[in-house]
Coordinates of C-alpha atoms in Angstrom, one line a residue:
Chain A
M1 CA -17.3 20.7 -28.3
N2 CA -14.0 20.0 -26.8
R3 CA -14.5 16.4 -25.4
W4 CA -12.1 17.1 -22.6
K5 CA -14.6 19.3 -21.0
R6 CA -16.5 15.9 -20.2
H7 CA -13.6 14.2 -18.4
I8 CA -11.6 14.3 -15.4
P9 CA -7.8 13.2 -14.9
E10 CA -6.6 9.9 -13.9
G11 CA -6.3 9.4 -10.1
V12 CA -9.2 11.6 -9.0
Q13 CA -12.8 11.1 -8.7
D14 CA -16.1 12.6 -8.4
Y15 CA -17.9 11.7 -5.2
L16 CA -21.5 11.0 -6.0
P17 CA -24.3 11.4 -3.6
G18 CA -24.5 7.8 -2.1
E19 CA -20.7 7.6 -1.7
Y20 CA -20.1 11.3 -0.5
Y21 CA -22.9 10.4 2.0
N22 CA -21.0 7.8 3.2
K23 CA -17.5 9.6 3.2
R24 CA -18.9 12.3 5.2
W25 CA -20.4 9.9 7.7
V26 CA -17.1 8.1 8.0
E27 CA -15.5 11.6 8.5
E28 CA -17.9 12.6 11.2
V29 CA -17.5 9.2 13.1
I30 CA -13.6 9.6 13.0
R31 CA -13.8 13.3 13.7
K32 CA -15.7 12.7 16.9
V33 CA -13.4 10.0 18.3
F34 CA -10.4 12.4 17.7
F35 CA -12.3 15.2 19.4
Y36 CA -13.4 13.4 22.4
S37 CA -9.9 12.1 22.9
G38 CA -8.5 15.3 23.2
Y39 CA -7.2 16.1 19.5
D40 CA -7.6 19.4 18.3
E41 CA -8.3 19.5 14.4
I42 CA -6.3 21.7 12.2
E43 CA -5.7 22.4 8.5
S44 CA -2.5 23.1 6.7
P45 CA -2.5 24.9 3.0
V46 CA -3.1 22.7 0.0
F47 CA 0.3 23.7 -1.3
E48 CA 3.4 25.1 0.4
Y49 CA 7.3 25.1 -0.2
L50 CA 9.0 21.7 -1.3
D51 CA 11.5 22.4 1.3
V52 CA 8.9 21.3 4.2
F53 CA 8.9 17.8 2.7
V54 CA 12.5 17.3 1.5
G55 CA 15.4 17.3 4.1
D56 CA 18.5 15.4 5.1
K57 CA 16.7 12.3 4.5
A58 CA 13.9 11.6 1.6
Y59 CA 10.9 10.7 3.3
I60 CA 8.8 11.0 0.3
K61 CA 10.0 10.5 -3.4
Q62 CA 10.3 13.8 -5.2
E63 CA 8.8 11.9 -8.3
Q64 CA 5.7 11.3 -6.3
M65 CA 5.1 14.9 -5.5
L66 CA 2.8 17.2 -7.5
K67 CA 5.0 20.4 -8.0
I68 CA 4.4 23.9 -9.0
V69 CA 7.4 25.8 -10.5
E70 CA 7.1 29.5 -11.3
A71 CA 9.6 32.1 -12.1
G72 CA 10.4 34.1 -9.2
S73 CA 9.2 31.6 -6.6
R74 CA 10.5 28.7 -4.8
I75 CA 9.2 25.6 -5.9
L76 CA 5.8 24.6 -4.3
V77 CA 4.2 21.3 -3.9
M78 CA 0.7 20.0 -3.3
R79 CA 0.9 18.8 0.3
P80 CA 1.9 15.0 -0.3
D81 CA 1.6 14.4 3.5
V82 CA 0.1 16.1 6.4
T83 CA 2.3 15.1 9.1
M84 CA 5.2 17.3 8.0
P85 CA 3.1 20.6 7.9
I86 CA 1.9 19.4 11.5
A87 CA 5.7 19.1 12.4
R88 CA 6.3 22.7 11.1
I89 CA 3.2 24.1 12.9
A90 CA 4.1 22.5 16.1
A91 CA 7.8 23.6 15.7
T92 CA 6.7 27.1 15.1
K93 CA 3.3 28.5 15.8
L94 CA 2.6 26.1 18.6
R95 CA 6.3 26.4 20.1
K96 CA 4.9 27.7 23.4
A97 CA 1.9 25.2 23.6
P98 CA 2.3 22.9 26.8
L99 CA 3.4 19.3 25.7
P100 CA 2.0 17.2 24.9
I101 CA 0.4 18.5 21.8
R102 CA -2.6 16.5 20.5
L103 CA -3.6 17.4 16.8
S104 CA -5.6 15.9 14.3
Y105 CA -6.7 16.3 10.8
I106 CA -9.0 15.2 7.8
S107 CA -7.4 16.4 4.6
D108 CA -6.6 15.4 1.2
V109 CA -3.0 14.7 0.2
Y110 CA -1.6 14.6 -3.3
R111 CA 0.8 12.1 -4.7
Y112 CA 1.7 11.0 -8.3
Q113 CA 1.3 7.4 -8.4
E114 CA 0.0 4.9 -10.7
P115 CA -4.0 4.8 -10.0
W116 CA -5.6 1.7 -9.1
L117 CA -8.6 0.9 -6.8
G118 CA -7.7 2.5 -3.7
K119 CA -4.6 4.2 -4.8
Q120 CA -5.5 7.5 -6.1
R121 CA -3.7 10.7 -6.7
Q122 CA -6.0 13.0 -4.4
I123 CA -5.9 10.9 -1.2
A124 CA -8.4 11.6 1.7
Q125 CA -6.8 11.1 4.9
A126 CA -7.7 11.4 8.6
G127 CA -5.1 11.2 11.5
T128 CA -3.7 12.1 14.7
E129 CA -0.4 13.4 15.8
L130 CA 0.7 13.0 19.5
I131 CA 3.7 15.3 19.9
G132 CA 6.1 15.7 22.9
L133 CA 5.3 12.3 24.5
E134 CA 7.6 9.3 24.7
G135 CA 7.0 5.8 26.0
P136 CA 4.7 3.0 25.6
E137 CA 1.6 4.7 26.8
A138 CA 1.7 7.3 23.8
D139 CA 2.1 4.5 21.5
A140 CA -0.7 2.6 23.0
E141 CA -2.8 5.8 23.0
T142 CA -2.1 6.0 19.2
I143 CA -3.0 2.6 18.4
S144 CA -6.1 2.7 20.8
T145 CA -7.5 5.8 18.8
V146 CA -7.2 3.7 15.5
I147 CA -9.0 0.8 16.8
Q148 CA -11.5 3.0 18.4
C149 CA -12.3 4.6 15.1
F150 CA -12.7 1.3 13.4
L151 CA -15.1 0.0 16.2
D152 CA -17.4 3.0 16.0
L153 CA -17.6 2.6 12.2
G154 CA -18.4 -1.1 12.6
L155 CA -15.6 -2.5 10.6
K156 CA -15.3 -6.1 11.0
D157 CA -12.4 -8.5 10.8
F158 CA -9.6 -6.0 11.1
Q159 CA -6.3 -6.3 12.8
I160 CA -3.4 -4.2 13.7
D161 CA 0.0 -5.4 12.7
I162 CA 2.6 -4.2 14.9
G163 CA 6.4 -3.9 14.4
Q164 CA 9.4 -2.2 16.0
V165 CA 12.0 -0.7 13.5
E166 CA 14.7 -0.5 16.4
F167 CA 15.3 -4.2 16.6
F168 CA 16.6 -4.2 13.0
K169 CA 18.5 -1.0 13.7
G170 CA 20.1 -2.0 16.6
L171 CA 21.3 -5.3 14.8
V172 CA 22.6 -3.2 11.9
D173 CA 24.3 -0.9 14.5
E174 CA 26.0 -3.9 16.2
A175 CA 27.0 -5.4 12.9
G176 CA 28.6 -2.2 11.9
L177 CA 26.9 -2.7 8.4
D178 CA 27.4 0.2 5.5
S179 CA 24.0 1.8 4.5
K180 CA 24.2 -0.2 1.0
S181 CA 24.4 -3.8 2.8
S182 CA 21.8 -2.7 5.4
E183 CA 19.5 -1.6 2.9
Q184 CA 20.1 -5.0 0.9
L185 CA 19.1 -6.7 4.2
R186 CA 16.1 -4.6 4.9
L187 CA 14.6 -5.2 1.5
L188 CA 14.9 -9.0 1.7
I189 CA 13.7 -9.2 5.2
E190 CA 10.8 -6.8 4.2
Q191 CA 9.9 -9.2 1.4
K192 CA 10.3 -12.1 3.7
N193 CA 12.7 -13.6 1.0
L194 CA 14.4 -16.1 3.1
L195 CA 16.5 -17.7 0.4
A196 CA 18.0 -14.6 -1.0
L197 CA 18.5 -13.4 2.6
E198 CA 20.5 -16.5 3.4
S199 CA 22.7 -16.1 0.5
L200 CA 23.3 -12.4 1.2
L201 CA 24.3 -13.2 4.9
E202 CA 26.8 -15.8 3.7
E203 CA 28.7 -12.9 1.8
I204 CA 28.7 -10.6 4.7
P205 CA 31.2 -11.4 7.4
L206 CA 29.0 -11.4 10.6
K207 CA 28.9 -13.1 14.0
A208 CA 26.9 -16.2 13.9
E209 CA 24.5 -14.8 16.7
I210 CA 23.6 -11.7 14.5
K211 CA 23.2 -13.8 11.3
E212 CA 20.8 -15.9 13.1
L213 CA 18.9 -13.1 14.3
F214 CA 18.7 -11.4 10.9
L215 CA 17.6 -14.8 9.4
N216 CA 14.9 -15.1 12.0
L217 CA 13.2 -11.7 11.5
P218 CA 11.1 -12.6 8.5
K219 CA 9.6 -15.4 10.4
M220 CA 8.7 -13.4 13.4
Y221 CA 5.1 -12.5 12.8
G222 CA 1.9 -13.8 14.4
S223 CA 0.4 -13.5 18.0
I224 CA 2.3 -12.1 21.1
D225 CA 3.9 -15.7 21.6
I226 CA 6.5 -14.9 18.9
L227 CA 8.4 -12.8 21.5
E228 CA 8.5 -15.9 23.7
K229 CA 10.1 -18.3 21.3
G230 CA 13.7 -17.3 22.2
A231 CA 14.3 -16.6 18.5
L232 CA 14.9 -13.0 19.4
Y233 CA 17.3 -13.5 22.2
T234 CA 20.1 -11.3 22.1
G235 CA 22.5 -9.3 24.4
N236 CA 21.9 -6.0 22.2
N237 CA 20.7 -3.5 24.3
R238 CA 18.9 -1.6 21.6
C239 CA 17.2 -4.7 20.6
I240 CA 16.2 -5.7 24.2
K241 CA 14.7 -2.2 24.7
A242 CA 12.7 -2.5 21.5
I243 CA 11.2 -5.9 22.4
E244 CA 10.5 -4.4 25.8
N245 CA 8.7 -1.5 24.4
I246 CA 6.6 -3.9 22.4
R247 CA 5.7 -6.0 25.4
E248 CA 4.7 -2.8 27.4
V249 CA 2.6 -1.6 24.4
Y250 CA 0.9 -5.0 24.5
E251 CA 0.2 -5.0 28.3
I252 CA -1.3 -1.5 28.1
L253 CA -3.5 -2.5 25.1
K254 CA -4.5 -5.6 26.9
D255 CA -5.5 -3.8 30.1
Y256 CA -7.8 -1.6 27.6
G257 CA -9.3 -4.9 26.4
L258 CA -8.2 -4.5 22.9
E259 CA -5.5 -7.3 22.5
K260 CA -7.7 -9.3 20.1
Y261 CA -7.1 -6.8 17.4
I262 CA -3.4 -6.9 17.8
T263 CA -0.7 -9.1 15.7
F264 CA 3.0 -8.6 15.5
D265 CA 5.6 -8.6 12.6
L266 CA 9.1 -7.9 13.3
G267 CA 10.0 -8.1 9.8
M268 CA 7.8 -5.2 8.9
I269 CA 10.5 -2.5 8.4
Y270 CA 9.8 0.2 6.1
S271 CA 10.5 3.9 5.9
L272 CA 13.4 3.6 8.3
N273 CA 14.7 7.0 7.9
Y274 CA 11.3 8.2 9.2
Y275 CA 10.3 5.8 11.8
T276 CA 12.2 5.4 15.2
G277 CA 10.1 3.1 17.1
I278 CA 6.8 1.1 16.9
I279 CA 5.3 1.0 13.7
F280 CA 1.9 -0.5 12.6
R281 CA -0.4 -1.3 9.6
V282 CA -4.0 -2.0 9.7
F283 CA -5.8 -4.4 7.2
T284 CA -9.0 -6.6 7.1
K285 CA -9.4 -9.6 4.9
D286 CA -11.8 -7.9 2.8
L287 CA -9.1 -5.5 1.3
G288 CA -5.6 -6.9 -0.2
F289 CA -3.6 -3.6 0.8
P290 CA -3.5 -1.7 4.3
L291 CA -6.0 0.9 5.2
C292 CA -4.1 2.6 7.8
G293 CA -0.5 3.1 8.8
G294 CA 1.4 4.9 11.4
G295 CA 4.2 4.9 14.1
R296 CA 6.7 6.7 16.2
Y297 CA 8.9 9.4 14.5
D298 CA 11.0 11.1 17.2
K299 CA 13.4 12.6 14.7
L300 CA 11.2 14.5 12.5
L301 CA 10.4 17.5 14.6
S302 CA 14.1 18.2 15.3
E303 CA 14.5 18.9 11.4
F304 CA 12.2 21.8 11.9
G305 CA 14.2 23.0 15.0
Y306 CA 12.3 21.4 17.8
D307 CA 13.6 18.4 19.5
V308 CA 10.7 16.6 20.6
P309 CA 9.4 13.0 20.1
A310 CA 6.0 12.1 18.3
T311 CA 3.8 9.4 17.1
G312 CA 0.8 9.3 14.8
F313 CA -1.0 7.5 12.1
A314 CA -3.1 8.4 8.8
I315 CA -6.4 6.6 7.9
D316 CA -6.9 6.1 4.2
I317 CA -10.6 7.1 3.9
K318 CA -11.1 5.8 0.4
R319 CA -9.6 2.3 1.2
L320 CA -11.9 2.4 4.3
L321 CA -15.0 3.0 2.2
I322 CA -14.2 0.1 0.0
A323 CA -13.7 -2.3 3.0
L324 CA -16.8 -1.2 4.6
D325 CA -18.7 -1.5 1.2
R326 CA -17.3 -5.2 0.7
Q327 CA -18.5 -5.9 4.5
G328 CA -22.0 -4.4 3.6
G329 CA -21.5 -1.8 6.3
L330 CA -22.3 1.4 4.4
K331 CA -25.4 3.6 5.1
T332 CA -28.0 4.3 2.5
L333 CA -28.4 7.9 1.5
P334 CA -31.8 8.7 3.2
N335 CA -34.6 9.9 0.8
T336 CA -36.4 13.3 1.3
D337 CA -38.9 12.7 4.0
I338 CA -42.0 15.1 2.8
L339 CA -42.9 16.6 -0.4
L340 CA -44.7 19.9 0.3
V341 CA -46.9 21.1 -2.6
L342 CA -47.4 24.9 -2.8
D343 CA -48.8 27.2 -5.2
K344 CA -48.8 31.2 -5.4
K345 CA -51.7 31.5 -2.7
N346 CA -50.3 29.4 0.1
R347 CA -46.6 29.8 -0.4
Q348 CA -46.3 32.2 2.6
E349 CA -47.7 29.9 5.2
G350 CA -46.1 27.0 3.4
Y351 CA -42.6 28.1 3.7
K352 CA -43.1 28.7 7.5
L353 CA -44.4 25.0 7.8
S354 CA -41.4 23.9 5.7
D355 CA -39.0 25.7 8.1
Q356 CA -40.6 24.1 10.8
L357 CA -40.5 20.6 9.6
K358 CA -36.9 21.0 8.8
K359 CA -36.1 22.1 12.3
E360 CA -37.8 19.0 13.4
G361 CA -35.2 17.1 11.3
K362 CA -37.2 16.1 8.4
R363 CA -36.0 16.6 4.9
V364 CA -38.3 18.6 3.1
E365 CA -38.5 19.3 -0.9
I366 CA -40.8 22.1 -2.0
F367 CA -42.9 21.2 -5.3
F368 CA -44.6 24.0 -7.2
S369 CA -46.9 22.1 -9.6
T370 CA -46.9 25.0 -12.1
H371 CA -43.3 24.4 -12.8
N372 CA -43.5 20.6 -13.2
N373 CA -45.1 18.3 -15.8
K374 CA -45.6 15.5 -13.3
S375 CA -47.9 15.1 -10.7
P376 CA -46.8 15.4 -7.1
Q377 CA -47.6 11.9 -6.5
E378 CA -45.8 10.8 -9.6
Y379 CA -42.7 12.8 -8.6
A380 CA -42.7 11.6 -5.0
E381 CA -42.9 8.1 -6.2
S382 CA -40.1 8.5 -8.6
K383 CA -37.8 9.9 -5.7
G384 CA -39.0 7.6 -3.2
I385 CA -40.5 10.5 -1.1
S386 CA -43.2 8.6 1.3
E387 CA -45.1 11.7 2.4
V388 CA -46.8 14.4 0.2
I389 CA -48.3 17.4 1.8
F390 CA -50.9 19.5 0.4
L391 CA -52.0 22.8 2.2
Chain B
M1 CA -10.4 -20.2 -0.1
I2 CA -7.0 -19.1 -1.7
T3 CA -6.8 -17.7 -5.0
I4 CA -3.6 -18.4 -7.1
A5 CA -2.4 -16.4 -10.1
L6 CA -1.0 -18.9 -12.6
P7 CA 1.1 -17.5 -15.5
T8 CA 0.1 -18.9 -18.9
G9 CA 2.6 -20.8 -20.8
R10 CA 5.5 -23.0 -19.7
L11 CA 6.0 -21.5 -16.3
G12 CA 2.3 -22.0 -15.5
N13 CA 2.4 -25.7 -16.5
Q14 CA 5.6 -26.4 -14.4
A15 CA 3.9 -24.7 -11.4
M16 CA 0.8 -26.8 -12.0
E17 CA 2.9 -29.9 -12.1
I18 CA 4.4 -29.2 -8.7
L19 CA 1.0 -28.2 -7.2
K20 CA -0.7 -31.5 -8.4
Q21 CA 2.0 -33.4 -6.2
A22 CA 1.6 -30.9 -3.3
V23 CA -2.1 -30.8 -3.1
E24 CA -4.8 -33.4 -3.5
G25 CA -7.8 -32.9 -5.6
L26 CA -5.7 -31.2 -8.5
E27 CA -5.4 -34.3 -10.5
E28 CA -8.1 -33.8 -13.2
L29 CA -7.5 -30.0 -13.6
E30 CA -6.5 -29.2 -17.2
P31 CA -5.1 -25.7 -17.2
S32 CA -4.9 -25.8 -21.1
S33 CA -8.5 -25.5 -21.6
R34 CA -9.9 -21.9 -22.4
K35 CA -11.3 -21.3 -18.8
L36 CA -9.7 -18.5 -17.1
I37 CA -10.9 -19.4 -13.7
F38 CA -10.9 -23.1 -12.3
H39 CA -11.2 -24.7 -8.9
S40 CA -9.7 -27.6 -7.0
R41 CA -12.0 -30.6 -6.2
D42 CA -13.0 -29.3 -2.6
S43 CA -12.9 -25.7 -4.0
S44 CA -10.3 -24.9 -1.3
L45 CA -8.0 -23.5 -4.0
R46 CA -9.1 -21.2 -6.9
F47 CA -6.6 -20.6 -10.1
L48 CA -6.6 -17.7 -12.4
L49 CA -4.8 -17.9 -15.6
V50 CA -3.3 -14.7 -16.4
K51 CA -0.4 -13.4 -18.6
P52 CA 2.7 -13.7 -17.0
S53 CA 3.5 -9.9 -16.6
D54 CA 0.3 -9.3 -15.1
V55 CA 0.6 -11.9 -12.1
P56 CA 2.3 -9.2 -9.8
T57 CA -0.7 -7.0 -10.4
Y58 CA -3.3 -9.7 -9.6
T59 CA -1.5 -10.6 -6.4
E60 CA -0.7 -6.9 -5.2
H61 CA -4.2 -5.8 -5.5
G62 CA -5.2 -8.8 -3.5
V63 CA -7.6 -10.5 -6.1
A64 CA -5.0 -13.3 -6.0
D65 CA -3.6 -14.2 -2.5
I66 CA -0.5 -16.1 -4.3
G67 CA 1.1 -15.7 -7.7
I68 CA 3.7 -17.8 -9.6
V69 CA 5.8 -15.5 -11.6
G70 CA 9.5 -15.2 -12.9
K71 CA 12.0 -12.9 -11.1
D72 CA 12.2 -10.9 -14.4
T73 CA 8.7 -9.9 -14.2
L74 CA 8.9 -9.1 -10.4
L75 CA 11.9 -6.9 -10.9
E76 CA 10.4 -5.1 -13.8
E77 CA 7.1 -4.3 -12.1
G78 CA 8.6 -3.6 -8.7
S79 CA 5.6 -4.8 -6.9
Q80 CA 5.0 -4.7 -2.9
L81 CA 4.8 -8.5 -2.3
Y82 CA 6.2 -11.0 -0.2
E83 CA 8.6 -13.0 -2.3
M84 CA 8.8 -16.4 -0.2
M85 CA 9.9 -19.2 -2.4
D86 CA 12.3 -19.8 -5.2
L87 CA 10.7 -22.5 -7.0
G88 CA 13.8 -23.6 -8.9
F89 CA 12.5 -23.9 -12.3
G90 CA 12.4 -21.6 -15.3
K91 CA 16.0 -20.8 -14.7
C92 CA 17.8 -18.2 -16.9
R93 CA 19.8 -15.0 -16.8
M94 CA 19.2 -11.4 -17.2
V95 CA 22.2 -10.2 -19.2
V96 CA 23.4 -7.1 -21.2
A97 CA 24.3 -8.4 -24.7
G98 CA 25.7 -7.1 -28.0
F99 CA 28.3 -7.4 -30.6
P100 CA 31.7 -8.7 -29.0
N101 CA 33.6 -5.8 -30.6
K102 CA 31.3 -3.3 -28.7
K103 CA 32.5 -4.9 -25.6
D104 CA 34.5 -2.0 -24.2
S105 CA 33.4 0.8 -26.4
W106 CA 29.8 0.9 -25.5
V107 CA 30.3 1.9 -22.0
T108 CA 32.3 5.0 -23.3
Q109 CA 29.8 6.6 -25.6
S110 CA 27.9 9.7 -24.3
Y111 CA 25.0 7.4 -24.1
T112 CA 24.0 4.0 -24.9
R113 CA 20.6 2.7 -26.7
V114 CA 19.3 -0.1 -25.2
A115 CA 16.5 -2.5 -26.6
T116 CA 14.8 -4.4 -24.2
K117 CA 11.3 -5.7 -23.0
Y118 CA 12.4 -4.7 -19.5
P119 CA 12.9 -0.9 -19.4
N120 CA 12.7 -0.7 -15.5
I121 CA 15.4 -3.4 -15.1
A122 CA 17.4 -1.8 -17.8
K123 CA 17.0 1.7 -16.3
N124 CA 18.1 0.5 -12.8
Y125 CA 21.1 -1.3 -14.1
F126 CA 22.6 1.5 -15.9
S127 CA 21.7 4.2 -13.6
G128 CA 23.8 1.9 -11.0
L129 CA 26.7 2.3 -13.3
D130 CA 26.1 6.2 -13.6
E131 CA 25.6 5.9 -17.2
T132 CA 23.0 7.6 -19.4
I133 CA 21.1 5.5 -21.8
E134 CA 18.2 5.8 -24.1
I135 CA 15.6 2.9 -23.8
I136 CA 13.9 1.2 -26.9
K137 CA 11.0 -0.7 -25.7
L138 CA 10.3 -3.8 -27.8
N139 CA 8.0 -6.6 -27.3
G140 CA 10.0 -9.6 -28.8
S141 CA 12.9 -10.5 -31.0
V142 CA 15.0 -7.9 -29.1
E143 CA 18.1 -9.5 -30.6
L144 CA 17.3 -7.8 -33.7
G145 CA 18.1 -4.5 -32.3
P146 CA 21.8 -4.4 -32.5
L147 CA 21.8 -6.4 -36.0
V148 CA 19.9 -3.7 -37.7
G149 CA 21.5 -0.8 -35.8
L150 CA 18.2 0.3 -33.8
S151 CA 20.4 -0.1 -30.6
D152 CA 23.8 -0.7 -29.3
V153 CA 23.0 -3.5 -26.9
I154 CA 20.0 -5.3 -25.6
V155 CA 19.0 -6.3 -22.1
D156 CA 17.2 -9.6 -22.1
I157 CA 16.9 -13.0 -20.5
V158 CA 18.8 -15.8 -21.9
E159 CA 18.6 -19.4 -21.4
S160 CA 21.1 -21.6 -23.2
G161 CA 22.5 -18.2 -25.3
R162 CA 21.7 -20.2 -28.7
T163 CA 19.7 -17.3 -30.1
L164 CA 22.6 -14.8 -29.3
R165 CA 25.1 -17.0 -30.8
D166 CA 23.2 -17.7 -33.9
N167 CA 22.9 -13.8 -34.4
G168 CA 26.7 -13.1 -33.6
L169 CA 25.8 -11.5 -30.3
V170 CA 27.6 -12.1 -26.9
V171 CA 26.7 -11.6 -23.4
L172 CA 28.5 -8.4 -22.3
D173 CA 27.5 -8.3 -18.5
E174 CA 25.2 -10.3 -16.3
I175 CA 22.7 -8.5 -14.2
C176 CA 21.2 -11.1 -12.3
R177 CA 19.9 -14.7 -12.3
I178 CA 16.2 -15.4 -12.7
S179 CA 13.9 -18.4 -11.8
A180 CA 10.1 -18.7 -11.0
R181 CA 9.2 -17.3 -7.6
L182 CA 6.3 -17.8 -5.3
V183 CA 4.8 -14.4 -4.1
V184 CA 2.1 -13.7 -1.5
N185 CA -0.1 -10.6 -1.0
R186 CA 1.2 -8.9 2.0
V187 CA -2.6 -8.8 3.6
S188 CA -3.2 -12.3 2.7
L189 CA -0.3 -13.7 4.3
K190 CA -1.5 -12.4 7.8
T191 CA -5.5 -12.9 7.3
K192 CA -5.3 -16.3 5.8
N193 CA -1.9 -17.3 7.4
E194 CA -2.6 -20.9 7.9
P195 CA -3.9 -22.2 4.6
I196 CA -0.9 -20.3 2.9
T197 CA 1.8 -21.5 5.2
Q198 CA 0.3 -25.0 4.8
L199 CA 0.5 -25.0 1.0
I200 CA 3.9 -23.3 1.1
N201 CA 5.2 -26.2 3.4
S202 CA 3.9 -28.8 1.0
I203 CA 5.4 -27.4 -2.1
E204 CA 8.7 -27.0 -0.2
K205 CA 8.4 -30.6 0.8
I206 CA 8.0 -31.8 -3.2
L207 CA 10.9 -29.5 -3.9
E208 CA 13.3 -31.1 -1.5
E209 CA 12.2 -34.5 -2.8
K210 CA 13.4 -33.6 -6.4

């Protein structure tokens, strides 16, 4: 026998009954939150043109996409992300829909990456996109939707870490930095590498005030109090607006009673080509990497010819399952409730009875003793079925 | 409890010396024993002894909150970590080295063969120069490459330069400076902020006193 017949490639997995039951449970809880918050679920194709995912700015590395190359066709990719297909759909098929548009999805995305726990190549995601709405209310809606999902799932000890990329962008703008030095700065701030940041800032001619602000950014994480310390004080309009935006989002979340889940990190500055405002990540102490990420991306839809703002997030379902498992928060797959023992003579009325029991919400297995060398009681015991019915 | 991934070997021993001064309850720890996991006296710190190149992996996965690792390994692995301290020991340089008479000619060949333990660092460096290279991955004694014609140059760390000199090789270019770093898992810094910040502050104090 060809031994590969019995294997699957790296980075994908079989979901066996116990885990799949929980995956479906998690998805159903999340689906309900989305649905009752006014989000309409859609599905985009599993593969489409590479062009959808590349543009003036590289949002996803080409190396990470699973490509399909055929003679006579444009290059296709397995969808590496759902937000961009949704942007395409909003800009074309839903162009005439009244704004804002609320869309959600629960779909797999595909990325070529070195697999490890919680980092596979087929990634189950659930997320929302709120299209055509600006302002802190929309950001707060997105963040509160995330929190509601985790609360309904009973996830413990989670926190939403919020950043705002406009503060950094405003400083870069004022300093007039070229893309090379701003990328060097970004990387060192994102790594919280203070020493290297300090020596890089010594090489770049900058106003002392701006230098100080760049240097403070990596330390600006924690509770809302970080905004009060004066370490972010600046006359830069773009930066002031960014801080104001954070405050407003926080005030809304506070009124919603959700402030205890919120922390801040002004030094969180990744995917700057993509994000244009509030960004956030969610984590729990039971998992060493984030379960969810999102933020505002006001420039993306204009690449599809529809200039409207948008904000959204994606939850990584596998990571969520790992975190819930570590917290003991997963469900047990229920056993069959009833074993209904039938034979040739009573199968007619037996089938009717089984149908009736199922409609009452029981899981019913039918057992034909002629086709089994175990007794019904033995079989029921081996499968943990508590009730055996003979007709 | 905070878990620290310590590299085996000299770097780990030097880190342990500093940790012993910074934290109470580590005096009797003997990391040279064959145990792979050991604890501080009050169990507030747990140490994992791992191969130096595996430190970023343990820390990125979050099984260790903190890692002590050379900048060379960090650059090579490219992990998503907070790099919060330069510990100042384990100093050396990452360089391109080869025969002196190749000093200018190697850049003009259509491609250069590079023997190295650090394929990613070499690829990044040469792609920044728009040069095409062929990587020959070795696991040690990289200097042998140019001597026996396996490669044109090497990319490796040098401390004193003695091994290069003894083999008639010279430094052709410096890629960057290397030293030991303290890295922190991105989630741990937020979820275990207080003990981690405290530990970093006490290490900083010891380093300043030195």
